[in-house]
Coordinates of C-alpha atoms and ligand atoms in Angstrom, one line a residue:
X1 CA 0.0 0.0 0.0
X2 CA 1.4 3.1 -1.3
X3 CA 1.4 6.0 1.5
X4 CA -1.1 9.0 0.6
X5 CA 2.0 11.8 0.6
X6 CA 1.4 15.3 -1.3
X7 CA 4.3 15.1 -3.3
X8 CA 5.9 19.2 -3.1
X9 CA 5.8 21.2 -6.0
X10 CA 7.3 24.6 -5.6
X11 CA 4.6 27.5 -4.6
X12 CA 3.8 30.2 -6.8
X13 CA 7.0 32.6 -6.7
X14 CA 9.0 30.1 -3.6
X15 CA 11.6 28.6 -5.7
X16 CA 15.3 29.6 -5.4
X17 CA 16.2 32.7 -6.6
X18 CA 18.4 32.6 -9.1
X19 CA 21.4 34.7 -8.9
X20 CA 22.0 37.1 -12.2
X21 CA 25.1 38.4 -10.7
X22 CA 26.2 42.3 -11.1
X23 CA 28.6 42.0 -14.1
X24 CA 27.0 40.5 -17.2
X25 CA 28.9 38.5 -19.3
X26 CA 28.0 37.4 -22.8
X27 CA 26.7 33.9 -23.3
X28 CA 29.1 31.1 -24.4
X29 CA 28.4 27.7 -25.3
X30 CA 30.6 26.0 -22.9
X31 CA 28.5 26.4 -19.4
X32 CA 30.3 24.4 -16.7
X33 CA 29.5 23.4 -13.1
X34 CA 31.7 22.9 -10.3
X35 CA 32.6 19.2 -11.6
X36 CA 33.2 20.2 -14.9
X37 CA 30.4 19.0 -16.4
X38 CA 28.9 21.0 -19.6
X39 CA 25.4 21.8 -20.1
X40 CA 24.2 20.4 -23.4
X41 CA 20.9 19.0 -22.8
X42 CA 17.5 20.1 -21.6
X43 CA 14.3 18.5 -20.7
X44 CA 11.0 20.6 -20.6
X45 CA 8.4 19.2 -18.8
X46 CA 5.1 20.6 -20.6
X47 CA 2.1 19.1 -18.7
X48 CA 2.3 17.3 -14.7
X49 CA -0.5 15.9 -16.1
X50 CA -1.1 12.2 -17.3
X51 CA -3.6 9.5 -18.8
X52 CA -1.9 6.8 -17.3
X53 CA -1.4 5.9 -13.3
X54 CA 1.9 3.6 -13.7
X55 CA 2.4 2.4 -10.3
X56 CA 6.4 3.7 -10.0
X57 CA 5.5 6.7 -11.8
X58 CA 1.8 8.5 -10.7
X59 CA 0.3 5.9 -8.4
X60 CA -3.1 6.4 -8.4
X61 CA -3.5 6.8 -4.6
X62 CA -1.6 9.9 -4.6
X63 CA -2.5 11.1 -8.2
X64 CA -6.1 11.3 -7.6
X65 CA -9.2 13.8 -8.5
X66 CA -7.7 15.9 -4.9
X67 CA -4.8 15.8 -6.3
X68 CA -4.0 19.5 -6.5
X69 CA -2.4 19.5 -10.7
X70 CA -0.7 22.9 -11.6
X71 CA -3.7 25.7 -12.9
X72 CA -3.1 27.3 -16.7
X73 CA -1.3 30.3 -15.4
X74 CA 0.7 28.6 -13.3
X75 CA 2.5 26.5 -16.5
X76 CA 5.1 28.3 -18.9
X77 CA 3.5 29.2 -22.2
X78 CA 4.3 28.2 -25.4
X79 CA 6.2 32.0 -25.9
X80 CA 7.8 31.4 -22.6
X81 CA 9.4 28.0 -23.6
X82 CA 10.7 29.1 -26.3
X83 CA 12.3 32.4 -25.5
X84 CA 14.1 30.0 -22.5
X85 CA 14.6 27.1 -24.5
X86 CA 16.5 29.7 -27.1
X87 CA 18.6 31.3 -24.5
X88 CA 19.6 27.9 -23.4
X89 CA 20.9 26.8 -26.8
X90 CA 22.7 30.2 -26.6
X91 CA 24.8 28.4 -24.0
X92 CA 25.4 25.3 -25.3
X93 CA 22.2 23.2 -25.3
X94 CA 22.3 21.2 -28.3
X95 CA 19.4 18.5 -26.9
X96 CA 15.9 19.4 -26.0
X97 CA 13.2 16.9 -25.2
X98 CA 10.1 17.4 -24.1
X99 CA 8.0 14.6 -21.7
X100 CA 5.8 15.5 -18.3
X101 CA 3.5 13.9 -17.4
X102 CA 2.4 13.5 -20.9
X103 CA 3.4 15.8 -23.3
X104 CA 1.2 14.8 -25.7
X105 CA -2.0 15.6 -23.2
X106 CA -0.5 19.6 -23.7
X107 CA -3.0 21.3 -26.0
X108 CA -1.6 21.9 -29.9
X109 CA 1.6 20.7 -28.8
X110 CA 2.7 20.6 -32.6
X111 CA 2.7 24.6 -32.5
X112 CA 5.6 24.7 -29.8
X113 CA 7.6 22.2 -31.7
X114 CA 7.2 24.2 -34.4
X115 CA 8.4 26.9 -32.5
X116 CA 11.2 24.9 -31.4
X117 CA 12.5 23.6 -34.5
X118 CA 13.3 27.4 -35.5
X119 CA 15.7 27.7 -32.9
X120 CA 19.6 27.0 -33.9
X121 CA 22.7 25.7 -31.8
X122 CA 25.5 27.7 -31.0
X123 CA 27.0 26.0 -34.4
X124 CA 23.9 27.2 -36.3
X125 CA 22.7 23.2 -36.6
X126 CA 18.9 23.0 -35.7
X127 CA 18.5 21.5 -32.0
X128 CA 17.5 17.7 -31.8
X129 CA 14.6 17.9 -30.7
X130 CA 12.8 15.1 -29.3
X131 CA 10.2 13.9 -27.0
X132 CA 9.5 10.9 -24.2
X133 CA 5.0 9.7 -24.9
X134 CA 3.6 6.8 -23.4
X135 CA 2.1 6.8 -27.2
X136 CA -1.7 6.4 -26.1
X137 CA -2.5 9.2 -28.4
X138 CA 0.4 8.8 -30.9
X139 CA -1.7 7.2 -33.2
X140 CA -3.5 10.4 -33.8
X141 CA -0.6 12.9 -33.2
X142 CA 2.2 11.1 -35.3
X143 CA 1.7 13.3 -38.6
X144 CA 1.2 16.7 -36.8
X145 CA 4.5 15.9 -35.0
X146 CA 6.4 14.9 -37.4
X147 CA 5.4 18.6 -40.0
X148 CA 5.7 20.4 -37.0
X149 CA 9.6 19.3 -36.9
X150 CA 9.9 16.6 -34.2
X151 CA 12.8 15.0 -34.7
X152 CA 13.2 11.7 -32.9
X153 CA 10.4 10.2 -30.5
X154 CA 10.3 8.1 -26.9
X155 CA 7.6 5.3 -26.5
X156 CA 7.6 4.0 -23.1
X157 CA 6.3 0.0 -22.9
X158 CA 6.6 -2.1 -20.1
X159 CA 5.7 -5.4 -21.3
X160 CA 3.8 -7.0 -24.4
X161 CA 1.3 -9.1 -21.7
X162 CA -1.5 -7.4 -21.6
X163 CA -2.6 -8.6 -18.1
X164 CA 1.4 -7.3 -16.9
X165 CA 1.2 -3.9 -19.0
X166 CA -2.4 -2.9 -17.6
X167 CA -0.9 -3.7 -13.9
X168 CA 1.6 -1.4 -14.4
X169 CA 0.0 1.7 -16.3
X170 CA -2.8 0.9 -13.7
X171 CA -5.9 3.0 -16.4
X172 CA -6.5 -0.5 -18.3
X173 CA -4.9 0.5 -21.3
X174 CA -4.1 -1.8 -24.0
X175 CA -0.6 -2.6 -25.4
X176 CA -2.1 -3.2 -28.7
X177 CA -3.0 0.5 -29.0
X178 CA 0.8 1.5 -28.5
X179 CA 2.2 -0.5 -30.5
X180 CA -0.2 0.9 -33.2
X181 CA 0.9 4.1 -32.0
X182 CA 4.8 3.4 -32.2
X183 CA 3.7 1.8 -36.3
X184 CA 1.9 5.3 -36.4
X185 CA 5.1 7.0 -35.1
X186 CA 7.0 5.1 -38.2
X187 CA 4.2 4.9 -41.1
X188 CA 5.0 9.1 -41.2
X189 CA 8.7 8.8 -41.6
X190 CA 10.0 9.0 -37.9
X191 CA 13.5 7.1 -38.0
X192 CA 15.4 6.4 -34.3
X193 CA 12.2 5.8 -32.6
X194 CA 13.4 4.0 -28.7
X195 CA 11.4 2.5 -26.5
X196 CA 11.8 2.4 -22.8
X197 CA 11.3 -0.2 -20.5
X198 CA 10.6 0.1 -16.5
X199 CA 12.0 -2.7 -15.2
X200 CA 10.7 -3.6 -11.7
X201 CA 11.7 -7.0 -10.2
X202 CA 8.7 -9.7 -9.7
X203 CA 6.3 -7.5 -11.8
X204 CA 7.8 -7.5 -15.3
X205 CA 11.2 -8.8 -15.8
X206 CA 9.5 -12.1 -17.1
X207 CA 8.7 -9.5 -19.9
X208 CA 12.2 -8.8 -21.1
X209 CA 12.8 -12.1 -23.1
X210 CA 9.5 -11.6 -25.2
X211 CA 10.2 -7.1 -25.3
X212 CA 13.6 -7.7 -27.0
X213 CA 12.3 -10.5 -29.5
X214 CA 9.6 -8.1 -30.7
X215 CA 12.1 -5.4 -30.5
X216 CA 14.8 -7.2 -32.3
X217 CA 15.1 -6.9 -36.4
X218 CA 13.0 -4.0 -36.7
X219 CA 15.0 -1.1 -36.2
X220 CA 13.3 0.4 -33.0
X221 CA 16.2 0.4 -30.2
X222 CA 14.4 -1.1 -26.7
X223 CA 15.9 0.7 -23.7
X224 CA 15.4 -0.8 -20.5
X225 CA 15.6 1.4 -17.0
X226 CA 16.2 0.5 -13.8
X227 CA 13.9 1.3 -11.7
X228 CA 14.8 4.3 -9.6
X229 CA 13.7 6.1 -6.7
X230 CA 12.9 9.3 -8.3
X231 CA 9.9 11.2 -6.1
X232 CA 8.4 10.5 -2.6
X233 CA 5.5 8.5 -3.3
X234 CA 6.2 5.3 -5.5
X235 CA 7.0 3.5 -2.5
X236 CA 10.8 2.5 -4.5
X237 CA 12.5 0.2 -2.7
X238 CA 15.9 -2.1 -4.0
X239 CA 14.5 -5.3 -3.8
X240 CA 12.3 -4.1 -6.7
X241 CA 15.6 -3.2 -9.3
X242 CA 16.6 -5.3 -11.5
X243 CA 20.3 -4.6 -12.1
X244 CA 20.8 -4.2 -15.9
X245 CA 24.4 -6.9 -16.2
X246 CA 21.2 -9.3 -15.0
X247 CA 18.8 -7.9 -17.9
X248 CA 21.9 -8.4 -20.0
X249 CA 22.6 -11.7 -18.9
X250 CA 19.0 -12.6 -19.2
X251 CA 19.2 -11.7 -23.3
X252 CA 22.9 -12.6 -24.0
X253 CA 21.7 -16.4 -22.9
X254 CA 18.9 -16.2 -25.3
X255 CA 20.0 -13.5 -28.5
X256 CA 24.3 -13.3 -27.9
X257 CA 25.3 -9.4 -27.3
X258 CA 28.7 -7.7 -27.1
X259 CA 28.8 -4.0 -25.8
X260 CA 29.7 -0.9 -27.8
X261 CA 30.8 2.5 -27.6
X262 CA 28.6 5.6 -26.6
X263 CA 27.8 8.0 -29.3
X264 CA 28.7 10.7 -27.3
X265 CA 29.9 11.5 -23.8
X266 CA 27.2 11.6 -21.3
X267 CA 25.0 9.3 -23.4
X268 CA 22.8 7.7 -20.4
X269 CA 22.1 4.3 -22.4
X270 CA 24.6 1.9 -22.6
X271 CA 24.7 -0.1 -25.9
X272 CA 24.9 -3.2 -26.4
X273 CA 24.4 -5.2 -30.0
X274 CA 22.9 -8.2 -31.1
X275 CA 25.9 -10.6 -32.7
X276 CA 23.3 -11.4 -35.5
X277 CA 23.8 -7.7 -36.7
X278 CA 19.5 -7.2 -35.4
X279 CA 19.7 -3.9 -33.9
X280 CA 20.6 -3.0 -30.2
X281 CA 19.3 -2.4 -26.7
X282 CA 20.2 0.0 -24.3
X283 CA 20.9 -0.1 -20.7
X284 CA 19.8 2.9 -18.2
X285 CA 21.7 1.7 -14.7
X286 CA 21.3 5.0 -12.4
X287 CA 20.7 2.7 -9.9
X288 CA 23.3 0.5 -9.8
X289 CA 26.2 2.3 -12.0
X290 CA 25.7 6.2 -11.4
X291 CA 26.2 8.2 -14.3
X292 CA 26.5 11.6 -12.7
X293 CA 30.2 12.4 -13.4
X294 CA 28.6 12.7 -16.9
X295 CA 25.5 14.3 -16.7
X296 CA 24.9 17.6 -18.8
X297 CA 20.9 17.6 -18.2
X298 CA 18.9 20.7 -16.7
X299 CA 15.5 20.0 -15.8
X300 CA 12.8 22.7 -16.7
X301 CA 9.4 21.8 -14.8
X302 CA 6.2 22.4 -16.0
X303 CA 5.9 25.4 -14.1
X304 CA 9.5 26.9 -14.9
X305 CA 11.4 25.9 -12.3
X306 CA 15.4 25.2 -13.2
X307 CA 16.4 21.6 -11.5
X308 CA 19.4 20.6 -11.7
X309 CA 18.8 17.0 -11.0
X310 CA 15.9 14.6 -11.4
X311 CA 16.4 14.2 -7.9
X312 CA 16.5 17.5 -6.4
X313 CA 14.3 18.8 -4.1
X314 CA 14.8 22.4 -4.7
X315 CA 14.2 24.0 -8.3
X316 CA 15.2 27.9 -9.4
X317 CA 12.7 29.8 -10.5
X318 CA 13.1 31.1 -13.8
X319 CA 9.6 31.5 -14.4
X320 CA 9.5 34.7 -12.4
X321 CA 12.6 35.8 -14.2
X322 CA 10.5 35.3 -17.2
X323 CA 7.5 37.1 -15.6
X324 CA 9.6 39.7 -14.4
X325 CA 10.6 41.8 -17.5
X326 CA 14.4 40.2 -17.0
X327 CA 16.3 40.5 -20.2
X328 CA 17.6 37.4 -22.2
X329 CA 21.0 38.3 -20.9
X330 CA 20.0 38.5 -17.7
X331 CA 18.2 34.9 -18.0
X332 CA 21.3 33.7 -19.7
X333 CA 23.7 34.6 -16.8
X334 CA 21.1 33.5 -14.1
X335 CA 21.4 30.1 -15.9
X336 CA 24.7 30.7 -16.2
X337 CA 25.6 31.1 -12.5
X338 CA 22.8 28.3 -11.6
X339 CA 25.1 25.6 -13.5
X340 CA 28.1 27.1 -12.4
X341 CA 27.8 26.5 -8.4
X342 CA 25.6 23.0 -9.6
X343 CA 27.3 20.1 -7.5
X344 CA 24.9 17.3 -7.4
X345 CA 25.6 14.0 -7.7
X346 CA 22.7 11.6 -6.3
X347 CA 22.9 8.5 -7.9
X348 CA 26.6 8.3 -6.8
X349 CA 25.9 9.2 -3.1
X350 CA 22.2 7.0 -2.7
X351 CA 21.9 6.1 0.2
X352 CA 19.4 4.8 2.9
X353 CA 17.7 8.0 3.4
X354 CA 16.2 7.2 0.0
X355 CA 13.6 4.4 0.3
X356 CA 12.2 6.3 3.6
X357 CA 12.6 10.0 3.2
X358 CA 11.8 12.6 6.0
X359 CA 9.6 15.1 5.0
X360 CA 12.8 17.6 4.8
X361 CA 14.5 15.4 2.1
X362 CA 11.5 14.8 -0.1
X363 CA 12.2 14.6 -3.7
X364 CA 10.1 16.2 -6.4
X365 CA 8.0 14.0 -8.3
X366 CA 9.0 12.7 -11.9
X367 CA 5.6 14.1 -13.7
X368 CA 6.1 17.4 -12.5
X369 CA 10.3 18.0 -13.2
X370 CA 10.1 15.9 -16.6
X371 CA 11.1 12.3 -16.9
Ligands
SAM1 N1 4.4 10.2 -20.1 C1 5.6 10.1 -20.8 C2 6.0 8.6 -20.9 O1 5.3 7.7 -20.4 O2 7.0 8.3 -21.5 C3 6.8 10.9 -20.4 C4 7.0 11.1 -18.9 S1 7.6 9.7 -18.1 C5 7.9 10.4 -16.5 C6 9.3 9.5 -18.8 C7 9.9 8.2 -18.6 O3 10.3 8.1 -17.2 C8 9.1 7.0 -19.0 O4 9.9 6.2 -19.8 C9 8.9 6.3 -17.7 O5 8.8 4.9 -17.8 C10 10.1 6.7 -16.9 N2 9.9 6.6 -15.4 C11 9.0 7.1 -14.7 N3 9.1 6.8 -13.4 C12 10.2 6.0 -13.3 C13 10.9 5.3 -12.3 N4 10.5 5.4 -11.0 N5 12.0 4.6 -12.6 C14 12.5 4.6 -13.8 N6 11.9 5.2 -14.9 C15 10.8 5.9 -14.6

């Protein structure tokens, strides 16, 4: 039984000021922190709202009709993304993706990716853009997205059993009707398409055999997460994660894999491909092998709060800045100053406090600060 908690969300205006310091200096595209990690990627969070109830995710006894969901004022608009997201590529963002709660449930989300897709990196290349669904309304979304300029898309799938799937989204909904969202997703040209997996010991690991079959062959990459303890109120505890070398082990004895290099340097996945030249799957450890030396992801919530990790409990708020007639360079050297004194590094440093947190240490939940 998951405990009823009111997972925090910042209060109008309450977040951490952000510090634009008194000597302005012009944006670069090489923002550091205080570990020397870069900033290059950026998640938006564009709803805290969601169709589905998965049970690590938005259990249904906490996310329920009292639950008190962010009002229309209270979320950045679609002018108010962009004008960010742009001054964040002006310092090196290069990655954007946009997820929630689900960012397809954001009304005429096609006009902000259109919006988006205008905006350049420091090296004049258009941003990859990109976006994490649990593809219930892909089906009907796909071709908007794609003309609007979404580059690469996210599925999330837990399982191909029906029974195990509706167990874990928790609203009944169908697996059928993803994967017809996913063929959607590819009938209007969308290339790279991923799909994550949730693993969570002794509810669907007996699923990862039959996900990577499907998977394998047809050019979708299946990306299976541990599950991790990110918010206050999905009851995480370690008995429940599944170490990826055992989800590795579990495939390499059925379909033989060797590893292979990142693509890039902070890439979260590891790769691994299929010796019969299929395809690959990826591996998302934070759990068990911490990736935070690497990490060059800001978190924007849906309300415009600046985390610096998905599992902070304290956000900046750059939506005041926004609302506050600051200037782009001034929102450029808060960010600036925000990454620069950043010197987070959870996963690394999980400890006990985590499966039973005090009210003083409670996380921010995943729907709200953008999976
Ligand atoms: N609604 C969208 C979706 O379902 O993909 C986007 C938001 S969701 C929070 C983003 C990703 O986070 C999904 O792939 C989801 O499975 C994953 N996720 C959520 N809670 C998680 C947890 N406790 N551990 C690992 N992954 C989690």
């Amino acid at each position: 039984m998951v405990e009823k908690v009111i997972p925090i969300r910042i209060d109008e205006g309450k977040g951490l000021v952000p510090s634009i310091g008194t000597q302005l200096i012009t944006p670069h595209g090489r923002t550091q922190d205080t570990r020397g990690r870069v900033l290059r990627d950026l998640r938006i969070s564009v709803t805290d709202r969601c169709n589905f109830r998965c049970t690590y995710c938005m259990p249904k006894e906490v996310f329920d009709q009292n639950y008190p969901y962010l009002a229309h004022q209270e979320l950045l608009s679609f002018e108010e993304i962009t004008r960010l997201t742009s001054i964040f590529s002006s310092l090196g963002v290069e990655k954007i993706r946009l997820t929630g709660g689900e960012p397809l449930l954001r009304k005429n989300l096609e006009i902000l990716i259109e919006m988006l897709a205008k905006i350049h990196t420091t090296d004049g290349k258009p941003l990859d853009l990109t976006l994490t669904t649990n593809g219930s309304i892909l089906r009907k979304k796909a071709a908007a997205l794609k003309a609007a300029g979404l580059q690469r898309l996210t599925v999330s799938l837990d399982g191909l059993n029906d029974d195990v799937f509706k167990k874990m989204n928790d609203v009944d909904f169908p697996v059928e009707d993803v994967l017809d969202g996913i063929a959607a997703a590819q009938e209007v040209g969308f290339a790279n398409i991923k799909v994550n997996m949730v693993v969570k010991k002794g509810t669907n690991d007996h699923e990862i055999i039959a996900m990577a079959k499907h998977f394998k062959g047809s050019g979708i990459i299946l990306r299976f997460i541990e599950f991790m303890d990110v918010g206050s109120s999905n009851g995480w505890n370690m008995e429940q994660v599944l170490p990826s070398k055992e989800v590795i082990a579990q495939i390499n004895a059925v379909f033989p894999l060797e590893p292979i290099d990142a693509n890039y340097t902070g890439e979260v996945a590891q790769r691994w491909r299929y010796l019969d030249g299929s395809g690959e799957v990826g591996l998302i450890s934070s759990v068990t092998q911490a990736f935070c030396h690497e990490c060059t992801r800001a978190r924007i919530s849906t309300d415009g709060q600046l985390y610096l990790c998905l599992f902070a409990n304290e956000g900046f708020d750059f939506k005041s800045l926004l609302r506050s007639g600051s200037s782009d360079l001034e929102i450029a050297n808060a960010i600036m100053n925000t990454w620069a004194q950043r010197n987070d590094h959870y996963s690394e440093i999980r400890g006990s406090q985590t499966a039973n947190p005090t009210a003083g240490s409670r996380k921010v939940e995943m729907s709200y600060i953008g999976g």
